[in-house]
Amino acid sequence: MFVQLTDLHGSLSDPLLDTMNFLNEVTARFPDAVSFAPGRPYDEPFDTTVIAGYLDAYAKHLERDRGLSQRQVGGLLFQYGRTKGQIHDLVAATVANDEGIEVSPESVVVTVGAQEGMLLALRALIRDSADVLLVASPCYVGITGAARLLDVPVEPVPEGPAGTDPAAVRAAAARVRASGRRPRALYVVPDFANPSGTRLPVAARRDLLAVAASEDLLVIEDNPYGLFSRTPARVPTLKALDRDRRVVYLGSFAKTCFPGARVGYVIADQPVTGPDGQPTLLADQLSKIKSMITVNTSPLAQAVIGGMLVTYGCRLRTANEERIRRYRDRLNALLDALRRHLGANPGVTWNVPEGGFFLVLSVPFVVDEAALTRSARDHRVLWTPMSYFYPGGEGRRQLRLSCSYLEVDEIDEGIRRLSSFIASEPARAT
Amino acid sequence: MFVQLTDLHGSLSDPLLDTMNFLNEVTARFPDAVSFAPGRPYDEPFDTTVIAGYLDAYAKHLERDRGLSQRQVGGLLFQYGRTKGQIHDLVAATVANDEGIEVSPESVVVTVGAQEGMLLALRALIRDSADVLLVASPCYVGITGAARLLDVPVEPVPEGPAGTDPAAVRAAAARVRASGRRPRALYVVPDFANPSGTRLPVAARRDLLAVAASEDLLVIEDNPYGLFSRTPARVPTLKALDRDRRVVYLGSFAKTCFPGARVGYVIADQPVTGPDGQPTLLADQLSKIKSMITVNTSPLAQAVIGGMLVTYGCRLRTANEERIRRYRDRLNALLDALRRHLGANPGVTWNVPEGGFFLVLSVPFVVDEAALTRSARDHRVLWTPMSYFYPGGEGRRQLRLSCSYLEVDEIDEGIRRLSSFIASEPARAT
């Protein structure tokens, strides 16, 4: 039998879910291109034998600190596990040490990456089609994609040079209310946002929480890049500033441990009151949803991450010193290369992020998929059109550059090629 | 801030998502009870050191059979991976060897257990609120729970003693059409269904496919227990009989390898035609959805399962001979114990499944949560009320017994206790 695409769920006809396919396809077609497209971590020379060491560290922790027998440890690794996860105590200790976030381990749901956390949070919080999710614009496609899957309406909040402007959040909430709907939650990446690289100043963080309180919004804070600062300045997360349990916090071990485990987490310490008056935590409600999505996060993968956390004393900031330096060097190399190769071009500008994996370059012509194909074919350099990240399709003269995956000398060569691509494109009016 | 349960998505107020919590809570309160409740596999004395061996087997396979370097192998295990999965070729070889299912590896999506596969299939196939999912009744809560999360309406198909009756499917489809909606797909577990233990005879399988064709239904076949037959008779899966690419097949390695990996798969070889005429596979559409749910199935967990498949020559039927015998012995022990302890009680009957983990016991009184609490507290025996598995709440005088997790001597003692519980309950009219 044949199935018509139009006969499937509408998300599958939405270009949003196809953008990554186009990027992957271009990358595969031009393997010798320098690629500023993927936001993935640097490919470390990881040896498979380290896995056994981490499993062993986790098993020893269970035997020593929790008094489990070898047989019980085997059961925890090989059987079905607790839906909320089994390294929740280690996760809670880690966010306390690294971010000053003090929560009960019962507030933690261990997820299949932060992506599952987004889906859990959206499904729980959005009651029906009258509920709207506010998102920074531009915005990570994982959240708009998850919203699309669940038919959740999205209201963009235009981002300023310093990230999500609290006044813009208030204005967006008012627009939603004026349309007869409820602004339910705001998704935001305050630290080195993907794609823009912006970091929200601490005063704006306090204002954002105040706006969330006055507009009765929950805040979904996603923090995959927070550790990777280019400067020594520390800025507290929204969750660390949250006195009102208004922030649902999404974390990931993909960048601080390794992506192949697919382990992330949600912190959801909001009390939920049921009709029987029995209070539960929002984490318990997320767990009920998780039981129908993935049942539990691979206990094996959790054990490996658990072993890493035990080995690092639940301090990823310390354990990641080398990685933090590596990403800082890459971002500095990208900024240097841009100054060197494009500094004399008045039509080209870029922002200077304080950390993270990304920055945004503005050019005087339209950078669509056709332009990306020309760039890859004729100049052997890849990047991501920023229009992918705007719910409204703006950003047609902007591109995202990611430096996380490249070597320093590749970055310089890549920007040299990008400069020749830019020089070859006539400035266009549309 | 406080959140009201009624202010969250409706699924969270549905008893469906709470039933498992009640079971877990009762189990925790009565740890010395013999529990026929969990459908989980037997707790094998698994040693964590075997993991390193499987990882090594998978790495050697990649180096030898795919010519990858050690560095590339490290990248495959530790980085983000292909959304559709990276052991798809091994999965395709395994279903060919074990089930005679011949499909291209491109039709395979590796998932976080079969549960994620259900969610992917439902999200893709159900276009809007006019599309209805047909499910056998009684039915596995994972599918009705996933449907509830996505607000997918469900139409029950009453099951007969030999499983899903094709004529009942036709009648259910007619009922849905009469309501102005479209019967879109049928979810079915033809082999040793959870909870009923029924197996669909081969003639009924052919009829079911014919009904699906005439009613233009897709069939979602879920097969977690097929290998665990009590008798040597082999019955082909619906997918093996499918000449029309009408069956989407869900598989799991939880029972044939181990649950803690959380690796399953979907086979979706249906061609999908888009507006541009470019054909894709349904698997590619599922992959687009997966990219917004879990991004990819843990490459580390896939590598361990991949190593097991390589080690077993992609033949799980052979590799599971010992487990098949173990589950057969347990089911036989359960049937023996029922005859011994309850055979003289004319009010109590049960079915005699040809395999799997479950059977259904009918009793002359209502077995609700209160009865379960009495059974646990006063007789130290646990089971699952069958009403949990009926979308319409029927089955109030039936309970599910699972024997997969118990030792043979525990089974006998448990049924002795069950018999004393049954004797203590007055036969009730309601």
Coordinates of N, CA, C and O in Angstrom, one line a residue, chain B residues 2 21 44 60 69 81 111 117 164 167 203 245 250 255 276 293 310 342 352 361 368 370 380 384 418 428:
Chain B
F2 N 1.9 26.9 43.1 CA 1.2 25.6 43.0 C 0.6 25.4 41.6 O 0.2 26.4 41.0
N21 N 1.1 3.2 39.0 CA 1.5 3.8 40.3 C 0.9 3.0 41.5 O 1.6 2.7 42.4
E44 N 17.9 -12.3 35.7 CA 19.0 -13.1 35.5 C 20.2 -12.6 36.3 O 20.3 -11.5 36.5
K60 N 34.6 -4.7 17.1 CA 35.3 -5.6 16.1 C 34.5 -5.7 14.9 O 35.1 -5.8 13.7
S69 N 37.8 2.7 11.3 CA 39.0 2.8 12.2 C 38.5 2.9 13.6 O 37.4 3.1 13.9
G81 N 24.1 10.1 17.1 CA 24.1 9.1 16.0 C 22.9 9.4 15.1 O 22.1 10.3 15.2
T111 N 14.5 2.2 18.2 CA 13.8 3.1 19.2 C 14.1 2.8 20.6 O 14.8 1.8 20.9
G117 N 8.3 3.3 19.9 CA 7.8 2.9 18.5 C 6.3 3.1 18.4 O 5.8 3.6 17.4
T164 N -7.7 -11.5 18.6 CA -8.5 -10.5 17.9 C -9.3 -11.2 16.7 O -8.7 -11.7 15.8
A167 N -13.7 -10.5 12.2 CA -15.0 -10.0 12.1 C -15.3 -8.9 13.1 O -16.0 -7.9 12.7
A203 N -4.9 -19.0 10.3 CA -6.0 -18.6 9.3 C -6.6 -17.3 9.7 O -6.9 -16.4 8.8
R245 N 2.5 -4.6 2.4 CA 3.1 -3.5 3.2 C 2.1 -2.8 4.1 O 2.1 -1.6 4.1
L250 N 6.4 -3.8 15.4 CA 7.2 -3.3 16.6 C 7.9 -4.5 17.3 O 7.3 -5.5 17.6
K255 N 13.1 -8.5 26.1 CA 12.9 -9.9 26.6 C 14.0 -10.9 26.0 O 14.3 -11.9 26.6
D276 N 5.7 16.5 -3.8 CA 6.7 16.6 -4.9 C 6.9 15.3 -5.6 O 7.8 15.2 -6.5
I293 N 11.6 13.7 19.6 CA 11.3 13.0 20.9 C 12.5 12.6 21.7 O 12.7 13.0 22.8
V310 N 25.6 -9.6 17.0 CA 26.8 -10.1 16.3 C 27.3 -11.4 17.0 O 27.5 -12.4 16.3
L342 N -6.7 -24.9 42.5 CA -8.0 -24.3 42.2 C -8.9 -25.2 41.2 O -10.0 -24.8 40.9
V352 N -5.6 -21.3 28.8 CA -4.4 -22.1 28.8 C -3.5 -21.6 27.6 O -3.6 -22.1 26.5
L361 N -7.4 -15.2 34.8 CA -8.2 -16.0 35.7 C -9.5 -15.3 36.0 O -9.5 -14.1 36.3
D368 N -11.1 -5.6 42.4 CA -10.7 -4.2 42.2 C -9.5 -3.9 43.1 O -8.9 -4.8 43.6
A370 N -9.4 -2.5 46.0 CA -9.7 -2.9 47.4 C -9.4 -4.4 47.5 O -8.8 -4.8 48.5
R380 N -0.8 -12.2 51.2 CA 0.6 -12.0 50.7 C 0.7 -12.5 49.3 O 1.6 -13.3 48.9
T384 N -2.8 -8.5 39.0 CA -3.2 -7.3 38.3 C -4.7 -7.4 38.0 O -5.1 -8.3 37.3
L418 N -3.1 -17.6 46.6 CA -4.2 -17.0 45.8 C -5.5 -17.8 46.1 O -6.6 -17.2 46.2
R428 N -19.7 -12.2 45.0 CA -20.6 -10.9 45.1 C -21.4 -10.7 43.8 O -20.9 -11.1 42.7

